[in-house]
mmCIF file of C-alpha atoms in Angstrom:
data_model
loop_
_atom_site.group_PDB
_atom_site.id
_atom_site.type_symbol
_atom_site.label_atom_id
_atom_site.label_comp_id
_atom_site.label_asym_id
_atom_site.label_seq_id
_atom_site.Cartn_x
_atom_site.Cartn_y
_atom_site.Cartn_z
ATOM 1 C CA MET A 631 -38.555 -43.513 41.632
ATOM 2 C CA SER A 632 -41.443 -42.648 43.876
ATOM 3 C CA SER A 633 -43.070 -39.236 43.828
ATOM 4 C CA LYS A 634 -41.882 -38.681 47.411
ATOM 5 C CA SER A 635 -38.217 -39.031 46.448
ATOM 6 C CA SER A 636 -38.643 -36.747 43.428
ATOM 7 C CA LYS A 637 -39.875 -33.979 45.781
ATOM 8 C CA GLU A 638 -36.933 -34.536 48.115
ATOM 9 C CA SER A 639 -34.340 -31.753 48.045
ATOM 10 C CA LEU A 640 -30.834 -32.508 46.848
ATOM 11 C CA SER A 641 -29.545 -30.876 50.031
ATOM 12 C CA GLN A 642 -31.116 -33.708 52.046
ATOM 13 C CA ASN A 643 -28.764 -36.265 50.475
ATOM 14 C CA PRO A 644 -25.171 -36.005 51.785
ATOM 15 C CA ASN A 645 -23.730 -37.988 48.855
ATOM 16 C CA LEU A 646 -25.358 -35.669 46.321
ATOM 17 C CA VAL A 647 -24.215 -32.583 48.233
ATOM 18 C CA LYS A 648 -20.655 -33.938 48.216
ATOM 19 C CA GLU A 649 -20.806 -34.594 44.452
ATOM 20 C CA MET A 650 -22.381 -31.178 43.795
ATOM 21 C CA ASN A 651 -19.591 -29.424 45.701
ATOM 22 C CA LYS A 652 -16.945 -31.441 43.838
ATOM 23 C CA GLN A 653 -18.456 -30.488 40.469
ATOM 24 C CA LEU A 654 -18.812 -26.818 41.476
ATOM 25 C CA ARG A 655 -15.151 -26.669 42.570
ATOM 26 C CA GLY A 656 -14.143 -28.107 39.190
ATOM 27 C CA LEU A 657 -16.351 -25.630 37.328
ATOM 28 C CA LYS A 658 -14.919 -22.749 39.361
ATOM 29 C CA LYS A 659 -11.380 -23.731 38.329
ATOM 30 C CA VAL A 660 -12.414 -23.890 34.670
ATOM 31 C CA ILE A 661 -14.069 -20.453 34.841
ATOM 32 C CA GLU A 662 -11.100 -18.915 36.685
ATOM 33 C CA ASN A 663 -8.812 -20.050 33.855
ATOM 34 C CA MET A 664 -10.959 -18.514 31.101
ATOM 35 C CA ASP A 665 -9.882 -15.284 29.482
ATOM 36 C CA LYS A 666 -11.898 -12.214 30.490
ATOM 37 C CA LYS A 667 -14.143 -12.096 27.393
ATOM 38 C CA ARG A 668 -15.007 -15.799 27.413
ATOM 39 C CA GLY A 669 -15.491 -15.799 31.204
ATOM 40 C CA THR A 670 -17.842 -12.829 31.047
ATOM 41 C CA ILE A 671 -19.910 -14.456 28.299
ATOM 42 C CA PHE A 672 -20.008 -17.746 30.199
ATOM 43 C CA LEU A 673 -21.082 -16.090 33.458
ATOM 44 C CA GLU A 674 -23.919 -14.274 31.663
ATOM 45 C CA TRP A 675 -25.011 -17.579 30.125
ATOM 46 C CA MET A 676 -24.889 -19.265 33.539
ATOM 47 C CA LYS A 677 -26.957 -16.458 35.079
ATOM 48 C CA THR A 678 -29.614 -16.967 32.386
ATOM 49 C CA GLN A 679 -29.607 -20.741 32.857
ATOM 50 C CA ASN A 680 -30.117 -20.306 36.598
ATOM 51 C CA LYS A 681 -33.170 -18.121 35.919
ATOM 52 C CA TYR A 682 -34.571 -20.786 33.588
ATOM 53 C CA LEU A 683 -34.085 -23.474 36.238
ATOM 54 C CA GLU A 684 -35.890 -21.346 38.820
ATOM 55 C CA TRP A 685 -38.758 -20.626 36.412
ATOM 56 C CA GLU A 686 -39.022 -24.311 35.553
ATOM 57 C CA GLU A 687 -39.862 -25.115 39.174
ATOM 58 C CA ASN A 688 -43.130 -23.193 38.905
ATOM 59 C CA PHE A 689 -43.927 -23.841 35.258
ATOM 60 C CA THR A 690 -47.536 -24.823 34.584
ATOM 61 C CA PRO A 691 -48.281 -25.819 30.974
ATOM 62 C CA LEU A 692 -51.987 -25.249 31.572
ATOM 63 C CA LYS A 693 -51.313 -21.503 31.750
ATOM 64 C CA LEU A 694 -50.004 -21.452 28.181
ATOM 65 C CA LYS A 695 -52.178 -19.879 25.538
ATOM 66 C CA LYS A 696 -53.964 -22.444 23.405
ATOM 67 C CA TYR A 697 -53.654 -21.976 19.655
ATOM 68 C CA LYS A 698 -56.002 -23.359 17.046
ATOM 69 C CA ARG A 699 -54.395 -25.369 14.293
ATOM 70 C CA VAL A 700 -55.211 -24.318 10.775
ATOM 71 C CA LYS A 701 -55.396 -27.075 8.186
#
């Protein structure tokens, strides 16, 4: 895969948008059928995962603190 296509947004590909919507509809049905406790826990987990995915977009490993290894 070229670097150009890896920078391309999913929303620019109609087939991927169609598949995404299909998967989201299926996930919505699964969540709607969960009991209240499980659904609440799952939605909190999903909220956290979304934050991680957003953070990952701007992650720069060079900004991490460098630690010295002790032998």
